[in-house]
Each structure stands twice: as structure tokens, then as C-alpha cells.
mmCIF file of C-alpha atoms and ligand atoms in Angstrom:
data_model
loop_
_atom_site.group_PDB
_atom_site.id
_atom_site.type_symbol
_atom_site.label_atom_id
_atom_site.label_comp_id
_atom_site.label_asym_id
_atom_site.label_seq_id
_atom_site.Cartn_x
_atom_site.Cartn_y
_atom_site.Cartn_z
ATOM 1 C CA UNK A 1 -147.295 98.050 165.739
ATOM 2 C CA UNK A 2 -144.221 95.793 165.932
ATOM 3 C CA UNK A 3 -140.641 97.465 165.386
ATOM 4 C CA UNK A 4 -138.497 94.009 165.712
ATOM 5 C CA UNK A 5 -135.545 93.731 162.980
ATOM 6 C CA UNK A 6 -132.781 94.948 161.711
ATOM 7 C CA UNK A 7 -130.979 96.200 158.302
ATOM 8 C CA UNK A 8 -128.063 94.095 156.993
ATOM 9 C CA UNK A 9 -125.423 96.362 155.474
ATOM 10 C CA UNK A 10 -126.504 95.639 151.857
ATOM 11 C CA UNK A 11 -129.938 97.381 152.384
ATOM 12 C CA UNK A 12 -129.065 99.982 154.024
ATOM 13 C CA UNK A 13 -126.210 101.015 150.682
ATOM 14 C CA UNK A 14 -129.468 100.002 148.411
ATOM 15 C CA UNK A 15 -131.347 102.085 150.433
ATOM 16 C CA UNK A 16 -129.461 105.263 149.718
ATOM 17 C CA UNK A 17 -130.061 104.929 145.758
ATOM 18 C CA UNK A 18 -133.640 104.389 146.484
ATOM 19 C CA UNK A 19 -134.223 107.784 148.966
ATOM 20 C CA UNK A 20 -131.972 109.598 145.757
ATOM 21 C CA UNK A 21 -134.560 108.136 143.488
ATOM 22 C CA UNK A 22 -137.232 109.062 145.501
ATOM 23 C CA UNK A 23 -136.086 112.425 146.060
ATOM 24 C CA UNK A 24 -136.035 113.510 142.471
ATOM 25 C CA UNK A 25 -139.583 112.406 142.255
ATOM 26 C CA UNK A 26 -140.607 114.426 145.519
ATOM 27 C CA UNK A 27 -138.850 117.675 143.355
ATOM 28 C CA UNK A 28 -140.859 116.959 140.518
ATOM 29 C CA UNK A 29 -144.477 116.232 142.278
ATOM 30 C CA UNK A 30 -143.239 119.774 144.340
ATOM 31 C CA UNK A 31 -143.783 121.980 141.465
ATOM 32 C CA UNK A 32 -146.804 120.358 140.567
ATOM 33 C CA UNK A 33 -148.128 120.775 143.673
ATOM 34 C CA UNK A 34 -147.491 124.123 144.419
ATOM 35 C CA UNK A 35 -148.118 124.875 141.336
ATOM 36 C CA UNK A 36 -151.849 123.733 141.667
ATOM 37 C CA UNK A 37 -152.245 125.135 145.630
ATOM 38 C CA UNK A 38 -151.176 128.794 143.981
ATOM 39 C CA UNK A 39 -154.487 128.143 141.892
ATOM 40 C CA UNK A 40 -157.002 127.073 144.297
ATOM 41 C CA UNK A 41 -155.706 129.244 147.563
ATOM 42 C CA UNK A 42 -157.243 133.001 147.077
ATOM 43 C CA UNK A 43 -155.206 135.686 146.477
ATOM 44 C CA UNK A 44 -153.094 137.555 148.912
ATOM 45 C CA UNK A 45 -154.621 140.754 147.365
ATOM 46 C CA UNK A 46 -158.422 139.270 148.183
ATOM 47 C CA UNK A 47 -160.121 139.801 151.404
ATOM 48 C CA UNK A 48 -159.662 139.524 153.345
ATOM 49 C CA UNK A 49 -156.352 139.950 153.353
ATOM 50 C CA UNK A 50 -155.246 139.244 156.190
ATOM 51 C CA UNK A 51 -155.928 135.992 156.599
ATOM 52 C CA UNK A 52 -155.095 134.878 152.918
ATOM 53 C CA UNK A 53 -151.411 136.237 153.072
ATOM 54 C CA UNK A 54 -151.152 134.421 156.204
ATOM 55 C CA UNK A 55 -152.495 130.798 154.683
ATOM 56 C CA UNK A 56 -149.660 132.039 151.667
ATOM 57 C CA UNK A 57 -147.317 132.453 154.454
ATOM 58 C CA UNK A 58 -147.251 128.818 155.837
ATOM 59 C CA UNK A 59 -147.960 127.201 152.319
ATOM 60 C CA UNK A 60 -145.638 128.830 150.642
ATOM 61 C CA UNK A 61 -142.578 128.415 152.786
ATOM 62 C CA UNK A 62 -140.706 125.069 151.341
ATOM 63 C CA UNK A 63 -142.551 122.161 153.086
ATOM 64 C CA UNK A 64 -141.543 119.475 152.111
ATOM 65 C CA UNK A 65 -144.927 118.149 150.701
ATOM 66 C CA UNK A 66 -144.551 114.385 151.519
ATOM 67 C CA UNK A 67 -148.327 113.873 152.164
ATOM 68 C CA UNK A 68 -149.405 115.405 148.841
ATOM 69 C CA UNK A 69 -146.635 113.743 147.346
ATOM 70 C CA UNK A 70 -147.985 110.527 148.574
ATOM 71 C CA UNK A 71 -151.440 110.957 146.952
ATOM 72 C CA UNK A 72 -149.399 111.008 143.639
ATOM 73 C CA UNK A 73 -147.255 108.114 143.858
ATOM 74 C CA UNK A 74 -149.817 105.744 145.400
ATOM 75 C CA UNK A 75 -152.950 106.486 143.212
ATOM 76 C CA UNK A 76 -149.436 106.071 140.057
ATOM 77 C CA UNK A 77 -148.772 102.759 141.590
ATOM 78 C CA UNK A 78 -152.658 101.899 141.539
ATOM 79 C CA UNK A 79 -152.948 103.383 137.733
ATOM 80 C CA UNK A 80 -154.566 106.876 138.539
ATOM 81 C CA UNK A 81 -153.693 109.916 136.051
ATOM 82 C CA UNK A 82 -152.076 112.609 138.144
ATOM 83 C CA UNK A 83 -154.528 114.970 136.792
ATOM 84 C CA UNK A 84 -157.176 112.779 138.830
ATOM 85 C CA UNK A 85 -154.628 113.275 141.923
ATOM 86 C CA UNK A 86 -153.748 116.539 142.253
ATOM 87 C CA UNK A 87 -156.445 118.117 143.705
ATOM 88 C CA UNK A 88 -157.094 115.864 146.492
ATOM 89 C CA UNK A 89 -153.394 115.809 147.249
ATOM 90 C CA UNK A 90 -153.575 119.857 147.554
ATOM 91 C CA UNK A 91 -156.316 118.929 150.258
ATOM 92 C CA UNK A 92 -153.897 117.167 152.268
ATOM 93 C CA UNK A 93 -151.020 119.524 152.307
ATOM 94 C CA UNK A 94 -153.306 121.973 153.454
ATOM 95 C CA UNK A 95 -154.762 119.872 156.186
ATOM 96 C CA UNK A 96 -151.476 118.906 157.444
ATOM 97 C CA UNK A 97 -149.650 123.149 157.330
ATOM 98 C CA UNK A 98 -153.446 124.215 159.254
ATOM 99 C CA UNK A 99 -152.328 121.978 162.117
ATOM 100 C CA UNK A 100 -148.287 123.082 161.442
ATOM 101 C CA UNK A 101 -149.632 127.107 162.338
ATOM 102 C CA UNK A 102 -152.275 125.653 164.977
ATOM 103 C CA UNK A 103 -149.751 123.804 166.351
ATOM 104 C CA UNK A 104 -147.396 125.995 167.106
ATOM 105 C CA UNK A 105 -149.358 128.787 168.705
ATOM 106 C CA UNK A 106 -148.546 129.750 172.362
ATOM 107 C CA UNK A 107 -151.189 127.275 173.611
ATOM 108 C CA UNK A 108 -149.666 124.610 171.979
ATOM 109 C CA UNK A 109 -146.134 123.889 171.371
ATOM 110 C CA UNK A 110 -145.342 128.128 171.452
ATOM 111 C CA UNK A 111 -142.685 127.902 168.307
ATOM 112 C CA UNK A 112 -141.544 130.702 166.606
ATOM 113 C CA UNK A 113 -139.595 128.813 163.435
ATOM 114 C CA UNK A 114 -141.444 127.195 161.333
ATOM 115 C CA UNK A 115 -140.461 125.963 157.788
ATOM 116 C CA UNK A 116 -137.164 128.052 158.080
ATOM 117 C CA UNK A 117 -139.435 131.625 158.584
ATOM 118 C CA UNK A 118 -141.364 133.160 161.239
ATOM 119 C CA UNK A 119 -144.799 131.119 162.685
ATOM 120 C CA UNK A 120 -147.705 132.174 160.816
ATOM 121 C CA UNK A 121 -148.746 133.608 164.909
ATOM 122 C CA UNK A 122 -145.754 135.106 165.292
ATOM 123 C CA UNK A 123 -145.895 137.073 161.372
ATOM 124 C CA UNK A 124 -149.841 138.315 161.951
ATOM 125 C CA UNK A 125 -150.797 137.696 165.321
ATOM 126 C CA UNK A 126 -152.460 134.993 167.182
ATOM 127 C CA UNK A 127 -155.896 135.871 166.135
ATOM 128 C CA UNK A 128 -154.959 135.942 162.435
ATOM 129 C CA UNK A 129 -152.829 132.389 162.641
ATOM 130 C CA UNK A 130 -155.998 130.407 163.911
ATOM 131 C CA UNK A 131 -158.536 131.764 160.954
ATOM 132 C CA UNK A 132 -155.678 130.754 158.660
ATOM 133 C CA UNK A 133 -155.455 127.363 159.711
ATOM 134 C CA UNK A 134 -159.263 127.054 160.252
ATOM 135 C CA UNK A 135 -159.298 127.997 156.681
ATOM 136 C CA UNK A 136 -156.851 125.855 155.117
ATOM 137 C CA UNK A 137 -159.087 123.469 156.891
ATOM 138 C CA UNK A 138 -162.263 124.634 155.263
ATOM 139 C CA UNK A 139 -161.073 124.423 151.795
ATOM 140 C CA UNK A 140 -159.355 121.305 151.624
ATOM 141 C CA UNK A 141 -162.705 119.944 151.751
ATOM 142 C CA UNK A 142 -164.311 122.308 149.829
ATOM 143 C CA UNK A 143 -161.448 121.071 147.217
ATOM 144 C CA UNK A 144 -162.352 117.521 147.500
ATOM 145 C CA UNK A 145 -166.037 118.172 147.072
ATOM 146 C CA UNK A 146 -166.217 119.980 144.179
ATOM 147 C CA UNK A 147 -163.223 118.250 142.632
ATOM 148 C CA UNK A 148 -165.157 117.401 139.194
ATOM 149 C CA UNK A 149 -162.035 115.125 138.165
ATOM 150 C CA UNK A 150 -163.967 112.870 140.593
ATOM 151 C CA UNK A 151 -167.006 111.013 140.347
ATOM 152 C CA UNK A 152 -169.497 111.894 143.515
ATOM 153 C CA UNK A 153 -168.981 108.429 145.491
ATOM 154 C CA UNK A 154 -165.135 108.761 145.529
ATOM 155 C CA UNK A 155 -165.376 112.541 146.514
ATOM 156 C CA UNK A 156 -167.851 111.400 149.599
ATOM 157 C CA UNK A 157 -165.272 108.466 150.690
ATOM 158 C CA UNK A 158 -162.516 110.964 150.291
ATOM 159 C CA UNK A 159 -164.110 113.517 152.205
ATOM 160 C CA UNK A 160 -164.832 110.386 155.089
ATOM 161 C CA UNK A 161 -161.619 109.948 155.053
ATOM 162 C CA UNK A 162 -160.042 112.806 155.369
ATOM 163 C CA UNK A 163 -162.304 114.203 158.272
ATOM 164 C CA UNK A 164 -161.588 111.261 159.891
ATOM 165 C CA UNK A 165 -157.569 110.956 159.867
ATOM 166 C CA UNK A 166 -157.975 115.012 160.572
ATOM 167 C CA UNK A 167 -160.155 114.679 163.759
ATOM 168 C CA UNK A 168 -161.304 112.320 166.582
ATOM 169 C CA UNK A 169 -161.366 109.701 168.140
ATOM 170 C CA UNK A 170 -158.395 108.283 165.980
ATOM 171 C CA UNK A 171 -156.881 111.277 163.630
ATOM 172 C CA UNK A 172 -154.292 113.747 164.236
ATOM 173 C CA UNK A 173 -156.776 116.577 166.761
ATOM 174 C CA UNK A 174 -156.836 113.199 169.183
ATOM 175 C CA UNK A 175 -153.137 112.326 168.729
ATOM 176 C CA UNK A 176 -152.617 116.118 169.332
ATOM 177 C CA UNK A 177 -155.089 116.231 172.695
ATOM 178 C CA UNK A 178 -152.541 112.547 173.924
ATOM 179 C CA UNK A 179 -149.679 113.902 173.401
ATOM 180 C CA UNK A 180 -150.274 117.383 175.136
ATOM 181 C CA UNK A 181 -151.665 115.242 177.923
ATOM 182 C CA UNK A 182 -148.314 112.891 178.255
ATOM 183 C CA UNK A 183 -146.672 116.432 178.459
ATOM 184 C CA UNK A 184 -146.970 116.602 182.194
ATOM 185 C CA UNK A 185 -145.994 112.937 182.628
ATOM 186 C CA UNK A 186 -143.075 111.022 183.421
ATOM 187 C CA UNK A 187 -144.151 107.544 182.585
ATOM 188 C CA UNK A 188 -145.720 107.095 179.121
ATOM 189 C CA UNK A 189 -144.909 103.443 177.936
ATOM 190 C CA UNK A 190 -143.584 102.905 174.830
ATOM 191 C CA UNK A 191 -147.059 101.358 173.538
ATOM 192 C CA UNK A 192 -148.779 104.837 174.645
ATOM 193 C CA UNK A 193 -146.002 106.641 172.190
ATOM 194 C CA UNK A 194 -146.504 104.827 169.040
ATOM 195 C CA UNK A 195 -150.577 105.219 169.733
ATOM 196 C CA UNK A 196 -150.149 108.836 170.416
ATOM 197 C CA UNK A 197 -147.757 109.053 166.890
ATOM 198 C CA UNK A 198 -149.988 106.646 165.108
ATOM 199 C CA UNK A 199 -153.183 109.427 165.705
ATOM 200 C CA UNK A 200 -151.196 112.680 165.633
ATOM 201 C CA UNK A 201 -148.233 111.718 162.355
ATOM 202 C CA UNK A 202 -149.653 108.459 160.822
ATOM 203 C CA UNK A 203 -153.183 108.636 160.432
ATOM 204 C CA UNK A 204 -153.101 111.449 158.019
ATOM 205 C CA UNK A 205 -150.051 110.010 156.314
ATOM 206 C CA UNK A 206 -152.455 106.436 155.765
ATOM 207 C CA UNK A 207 -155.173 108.557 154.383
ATOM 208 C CA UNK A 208 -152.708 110.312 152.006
ATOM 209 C CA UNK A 209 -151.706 106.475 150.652
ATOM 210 C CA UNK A 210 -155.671 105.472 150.564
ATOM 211 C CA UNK A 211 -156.900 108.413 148.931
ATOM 212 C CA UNK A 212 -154.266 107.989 145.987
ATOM 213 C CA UNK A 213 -155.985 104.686 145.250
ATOM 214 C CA UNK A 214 -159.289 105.450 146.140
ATOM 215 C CA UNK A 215 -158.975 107.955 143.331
ATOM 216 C CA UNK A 216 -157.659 104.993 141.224
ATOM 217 C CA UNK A 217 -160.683 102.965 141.650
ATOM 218 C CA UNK A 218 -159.483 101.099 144.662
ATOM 219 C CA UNK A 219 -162.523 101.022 147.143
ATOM 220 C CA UNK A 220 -162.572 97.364 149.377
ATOM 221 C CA UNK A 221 -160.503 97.029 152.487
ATOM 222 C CA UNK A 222 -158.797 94.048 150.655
ATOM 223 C CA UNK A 223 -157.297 95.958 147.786
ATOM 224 C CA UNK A 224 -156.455 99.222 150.309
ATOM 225 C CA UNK A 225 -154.859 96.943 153.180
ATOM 226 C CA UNK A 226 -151.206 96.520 151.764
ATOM 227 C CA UNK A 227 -151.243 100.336 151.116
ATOM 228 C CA UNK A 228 -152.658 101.319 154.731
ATOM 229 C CA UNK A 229 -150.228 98.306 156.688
ATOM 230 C CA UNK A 230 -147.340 100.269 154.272
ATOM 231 C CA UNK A 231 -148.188 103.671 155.182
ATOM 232 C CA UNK A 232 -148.944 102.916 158.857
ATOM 233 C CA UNK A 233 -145.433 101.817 159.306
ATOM 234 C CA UNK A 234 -144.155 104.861 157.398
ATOM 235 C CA UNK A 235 -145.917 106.939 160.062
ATOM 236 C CA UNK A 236 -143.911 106.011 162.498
ATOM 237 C CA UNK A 237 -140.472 105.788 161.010
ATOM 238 C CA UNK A 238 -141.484 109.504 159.905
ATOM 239 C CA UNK A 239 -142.155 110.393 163.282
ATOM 240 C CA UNK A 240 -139.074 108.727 164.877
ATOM 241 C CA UNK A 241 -136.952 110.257 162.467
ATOM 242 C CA UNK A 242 -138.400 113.442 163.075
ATOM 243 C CA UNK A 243 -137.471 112.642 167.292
ATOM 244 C CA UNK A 244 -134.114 111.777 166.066
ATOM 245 C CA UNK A 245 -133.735 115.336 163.792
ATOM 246 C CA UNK A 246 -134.840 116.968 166.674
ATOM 247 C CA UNK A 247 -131.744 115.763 168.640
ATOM 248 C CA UNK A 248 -129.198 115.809 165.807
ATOM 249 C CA UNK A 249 -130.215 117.918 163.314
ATOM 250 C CA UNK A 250 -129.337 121.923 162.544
ATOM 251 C CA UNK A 251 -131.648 124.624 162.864
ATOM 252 C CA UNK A 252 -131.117 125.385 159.224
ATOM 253 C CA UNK A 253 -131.403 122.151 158.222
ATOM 254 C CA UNK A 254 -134.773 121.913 159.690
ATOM 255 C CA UNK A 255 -136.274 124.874 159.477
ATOM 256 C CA UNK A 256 -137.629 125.111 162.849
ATOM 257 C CA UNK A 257 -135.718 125.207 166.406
ATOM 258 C CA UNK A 258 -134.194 121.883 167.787
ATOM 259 C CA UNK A 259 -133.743 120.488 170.781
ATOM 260 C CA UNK A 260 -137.592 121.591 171.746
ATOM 261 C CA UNK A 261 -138.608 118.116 172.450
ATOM 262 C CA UNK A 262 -135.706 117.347 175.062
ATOM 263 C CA UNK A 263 -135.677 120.768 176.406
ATOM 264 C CA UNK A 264 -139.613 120.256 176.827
ATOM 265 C CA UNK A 265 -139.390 117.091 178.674
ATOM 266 C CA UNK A 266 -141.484 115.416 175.756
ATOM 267 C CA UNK A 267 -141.374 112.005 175.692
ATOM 268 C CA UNK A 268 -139.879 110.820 172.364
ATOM 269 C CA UNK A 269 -138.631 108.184 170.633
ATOM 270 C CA UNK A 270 -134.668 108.740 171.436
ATOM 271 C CA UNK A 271 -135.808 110.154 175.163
ATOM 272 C CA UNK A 272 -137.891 107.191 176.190
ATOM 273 C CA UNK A 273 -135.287 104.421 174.215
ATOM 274 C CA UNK A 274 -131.974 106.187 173.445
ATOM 275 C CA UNK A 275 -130.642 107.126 169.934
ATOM 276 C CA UNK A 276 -129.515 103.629 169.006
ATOM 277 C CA UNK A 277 -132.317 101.779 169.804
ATOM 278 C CA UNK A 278 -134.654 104.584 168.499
ATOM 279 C CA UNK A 279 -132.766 104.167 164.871
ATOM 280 C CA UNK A 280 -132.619 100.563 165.366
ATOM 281 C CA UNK A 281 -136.745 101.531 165.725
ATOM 282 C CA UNK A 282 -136.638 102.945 162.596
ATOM 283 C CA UNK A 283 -134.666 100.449 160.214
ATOM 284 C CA UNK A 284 -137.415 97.978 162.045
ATOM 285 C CA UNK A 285 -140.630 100.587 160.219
ATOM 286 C CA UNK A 286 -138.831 100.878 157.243
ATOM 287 C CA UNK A 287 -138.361 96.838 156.698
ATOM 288 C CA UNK A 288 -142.188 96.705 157.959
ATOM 289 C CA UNK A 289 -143.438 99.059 155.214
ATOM 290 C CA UNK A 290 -141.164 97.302 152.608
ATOM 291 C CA UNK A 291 -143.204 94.134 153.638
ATOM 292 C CA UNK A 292 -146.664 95.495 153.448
ATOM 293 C CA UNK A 293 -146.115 96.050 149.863
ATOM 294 C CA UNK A 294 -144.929 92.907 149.460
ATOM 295 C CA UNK A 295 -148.194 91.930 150.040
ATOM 296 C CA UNK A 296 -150.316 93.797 148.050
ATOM 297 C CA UNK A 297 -150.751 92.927 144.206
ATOM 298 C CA UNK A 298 -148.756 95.998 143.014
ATOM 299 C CA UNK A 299 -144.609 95.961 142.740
ATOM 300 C CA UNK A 300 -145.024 99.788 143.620
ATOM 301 C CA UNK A 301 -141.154 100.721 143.875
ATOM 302 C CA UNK A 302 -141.700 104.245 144.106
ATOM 303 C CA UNK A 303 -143.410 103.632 146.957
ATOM 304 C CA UNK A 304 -140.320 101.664 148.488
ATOM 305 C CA UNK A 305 -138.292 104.144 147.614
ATOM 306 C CA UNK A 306 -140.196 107.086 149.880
ATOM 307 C CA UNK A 307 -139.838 104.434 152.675
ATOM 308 C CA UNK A 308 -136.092 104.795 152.403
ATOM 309 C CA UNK A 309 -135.811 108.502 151.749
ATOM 310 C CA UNK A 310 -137.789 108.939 155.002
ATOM 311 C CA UNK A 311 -135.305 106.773 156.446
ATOM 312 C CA UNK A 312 -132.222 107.976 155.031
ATOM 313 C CA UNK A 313 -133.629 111.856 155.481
ATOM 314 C CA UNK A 314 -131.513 114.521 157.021
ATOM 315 C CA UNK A 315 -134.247 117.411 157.529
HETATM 316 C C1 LIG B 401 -152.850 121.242 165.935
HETATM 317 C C2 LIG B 401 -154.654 119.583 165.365
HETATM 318 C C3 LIG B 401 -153.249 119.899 165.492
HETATM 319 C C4 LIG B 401 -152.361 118.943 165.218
HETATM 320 C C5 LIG B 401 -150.918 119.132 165.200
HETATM 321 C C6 LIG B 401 -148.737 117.844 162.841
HETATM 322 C C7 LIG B 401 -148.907 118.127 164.272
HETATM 323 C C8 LIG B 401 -150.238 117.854 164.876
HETATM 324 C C9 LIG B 401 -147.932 118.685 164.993
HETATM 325 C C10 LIG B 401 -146.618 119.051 164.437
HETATM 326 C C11 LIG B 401 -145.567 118.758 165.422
HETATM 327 C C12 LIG B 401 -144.641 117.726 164.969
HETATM 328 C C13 LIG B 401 -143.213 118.106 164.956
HETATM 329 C C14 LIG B 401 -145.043 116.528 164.608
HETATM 330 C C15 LIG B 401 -144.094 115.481 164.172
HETATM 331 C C16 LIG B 401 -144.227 115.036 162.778
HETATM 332 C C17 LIG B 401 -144.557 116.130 161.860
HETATM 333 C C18 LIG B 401 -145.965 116.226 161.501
HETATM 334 C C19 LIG B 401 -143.609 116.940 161.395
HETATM 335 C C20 LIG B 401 -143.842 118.022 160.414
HETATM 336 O O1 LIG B 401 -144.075 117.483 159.153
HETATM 337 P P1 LIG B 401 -143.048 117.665 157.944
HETATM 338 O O2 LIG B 401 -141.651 117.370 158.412
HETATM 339 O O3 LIG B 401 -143.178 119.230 157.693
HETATM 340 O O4 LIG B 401 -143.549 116.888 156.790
HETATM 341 P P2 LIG B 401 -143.048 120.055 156.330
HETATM 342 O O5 LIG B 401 -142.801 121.463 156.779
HETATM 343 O O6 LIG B 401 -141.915 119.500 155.522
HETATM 344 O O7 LIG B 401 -144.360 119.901 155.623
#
């Protein structure tokens, strides 16, 4: 992926009514959302226990739900009812908090912050953590397959889909296996970072785009390739805004402890090019995912807009 221009002045002030506009609908498709993953996530109260107050733990702990949130407001833009949505976007929120509590277990990145409260590890144990994420795994496709909003086909593609933006060779387990394998080294190229990010942040984030129109009807690579080119770009300005909130950001803006990555020796975004090329970097991902729709056949402006709130974001 090619980062190579910049933001004249202009976009950048009509960028900051965009991310506000785009904010309010992230509140509103929050509620929903939670609303629906209270329904279809067992009781704390059911056994076992255990392991359903921890998945209640992590879900339930003000996430910001942007993948969900992006089921929504692509299969809107492609003429889906968010009644048709709503379940499969539940499946990718709980996707992306399993690898949130697997990820920060001791044999991982070891945090003990996570969404502003105590890891799921560090709240029940080690033991506990992994069945809850291995569970949130379980059901999100036991959500999309018996989703009877659906018709069969889309439910199998969905279920492709997902597996394969969770998993290997190109999902977020392989991105995962890079990057803790560029741990230990000092001279991972800038093309090696945006592959690692592209598996580990973006691959779910372009399945959450193609699954809201898949659920609209879309199905041919023509029709999904504006929407994937858009949310492949958005991967990575997500991810090097997350770098750059790692540097700059507050603890309790974030939710989680700072400074990790640099104290880690990770390579990053800001580490490997400095802060002002790194935002530079991410103006560049949010003009590319402004073009990608420009392409497609839909004026989709709520999807512009999340493009700008992930640029403009502050946690
Ligand atoms: C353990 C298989 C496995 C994968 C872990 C997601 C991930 C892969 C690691 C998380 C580490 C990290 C900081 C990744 C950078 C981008 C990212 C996914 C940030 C967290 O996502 P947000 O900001 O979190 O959307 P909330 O809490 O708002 O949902």
C-alpha cells in the first residue's frame, strides 16, 4: 500500500465536521450493538460462570465498537436494513475483544489495562481469560450461522470470510505470529510493517466493510473492490494512529497503558519514521480511503466520514 500525499488545510477543517458527524453515528450504532451482544452472549449467572462473566468483562467495558459499527454503515451505504446487519456485526466485535484478552496475556503483549479496567487474565486468571476468548470466538460464528435474517449462501460467504480475516495465512492470528517475530528485531523495513498491520489491524477491519454489503446483496469482487481498497487503507491509518496514541495519548484517554510500544522496542509507525512523517502517513491513508470510494458506484459519506474520525481520533 502507497502512503504518498498530503492534506491541504481546507480538508483537514472539513475533516473535523465529518469525524463529529461520524461520531454521533458511532454513539447511536453503540447502543444498538450492545444492546444486541447483551442478547446473544449467555448470562453471567449461566455456567459456567466463570467463563461467561469473564467474556461480559471484556465486552462490556466501553470499546469503542468501530468494526461492528462498520458492518452497519457499509451494508446502509449498499441498502441493507440494519436489522439484516446486526447480528453479523455482533460477530465481529466479538472476534476482534477474543484477540483484545488473548492478546494481552503474559505470553503475549503481558498488559494489565485494557479498555480502562483490569485484563480479562488479570480479573479471573490466565486459564479463565483464554476459554473466554476461545469462546467469543466460537460464537461469533455460531451467530453468523444460524443468523436466520440471512439467506444460507450469504451466511456460508460470511462465515469464509470471517475465518479467514480471523486466521492464517493472511488474517489477524498471522499478523499477530509477524509481529511477535519482528519483536526481537532491529531492522523491519517499512514494507514488512504495513504487511504485518495489514494481517494483524486491517484484514478484519476489510471483512467488517465486505460483510456489510455482502449482507446487502453485494457478492462479485467488482461491486466489493471500492469497499475493500477503502477499508484496506483505513486499516492502516487506524493502526498508525493507534502508534501515534501510544506515544501521545493519556492513560485515561486510552484505556490501556502507553508508552508500551516504545518501552517494548516495537517497531511502529512513529519509531521506525518519526511522529511527523508517521502523521504525514496517516493524512496519506485517509486521502487513499477517500479515493477508493470515489470509485465505487455508491456516494457513501458516512463512510468518509469514519475515515476522518479515525483520523482526527484522540483515544
Ligand atoms: C491474539 C490472535 C490475536 C490477535 C491480536 C488485535 C490484536 C491482534 C492485538 C491488539 C494490539 C493492538 C494495540 C493492535 C493495534 C490496533 C488495535 C486492534 C487496537 C485495538 O482496537 P480498538 O482501538 O479497541 O478498536 P476498542 O477497545 O475500542 O475496541
Amino acid at each position: 500500500m502507497r502512503a504518498s500525499s498530503d492534506t491541504a488545510p481546507g480538508a483537514r477543517a472539513e475533516a473535523g465536521d465529518a469525524a463529529a458527524e461520524a461520531w454521533a453515528y458511532l454513539e447511536r450504532a453503540r447502543t444498538i450493538i450492545d444492546a444486541r451482544l447483551d442478547d446473544l452472549v449467555p448470562a453471567a449467572t449461566a455456567a459456567p460462570v466463570a467463563v461467561h462473566a469473564a467474556m461480559r468483562w471484556s465486552l462490556f467495558a466501553g470499546g469503542k465498537r468501530l468494526r461492528p459499527a462498520l458492518v452497519l454503515a457499509t451494508g446502509e451505504a449498499f441498502g441493507a436494513h440494519p436489522d439484516s446487519l446486526i447480528d453479523t456485526a455482533c460477530a465481529f466485535e466479538l472476534i476482534h475483544t477474543y484477540s483484545l484478552v488473548h492478546d494481552d496475556l503474559p505470553a503475549m503483549d503481558d498488559d494489565d489495562l485494557r479498555r480502562g479496567r483490569p485484563t480479562c487474565h488479570i480479573k479471573f486468571g490466565e486459564a479463565t481469560a483464554i476459554l473466554a476468548g476461545d469462546a467469543m470466538q466460537a460464537l461469533a460464528f455460531q451467530i453468523i450461522a444460524e443468523d436466520d435474517a440471512l439467506d444460507a449462501g450469504v451466511r456460508v460467504r460470511l462465515v469464509a470470510e470471517l475465518a479467514r480475516a480471523a486466521g492464517t495465512p493472511a488474517g489477524m492470528v498471522a499478523g499477530q505470529s509477524h509481529d511477535l517475530a519482528a519483536e526481537s528485531r532491529a531492522d523491519v523495513t517499512a514494507a514488512e510493517l504495513d504487511l504485518i498491520h495489514q494481517h494483524k489491524t486491517g484484514a478484519l477491519i476489510v471483512a467488517a466493510a465486505r460483510a456489510g454489503a455482502l449482507v446487502a446483496g453485494a457478492s462479485s469482487e467488482r461491486e466489493l473492490r471500492s469497499v475493500s481498497d477503502y477499508a484496506a487503507a483505513l486499516g492502516l491509518l487506524f493502526q498508525i494512529t493507534d502508534d501515534l496514541l501510544d506515544v501521545t495519548a493519556t492513560v485515561e484517554a486510552l484505556g490501556k497503558t502507553p508508552g508500551k510500544d516504545a518501552r517494548a522496542q516495537k517497531a511502529t509507525y512513529p519509531a521506525l519514521h518519526g511522529l511527523e512523517e508517521a502523521r504525514a502517513r496517516a493524512r496519506a491513508f485517509h486521502l487513499q480511503a477517500l479515493d477508493a470510494l470515489s470509485q465505487g458506484e455508491r456516494s457513501a459519506p458516512l463512510l468518509r466520514s469514519i475515515a476522518s474520525l479515525i483520523l482526527e481520533r484522540r483515544a
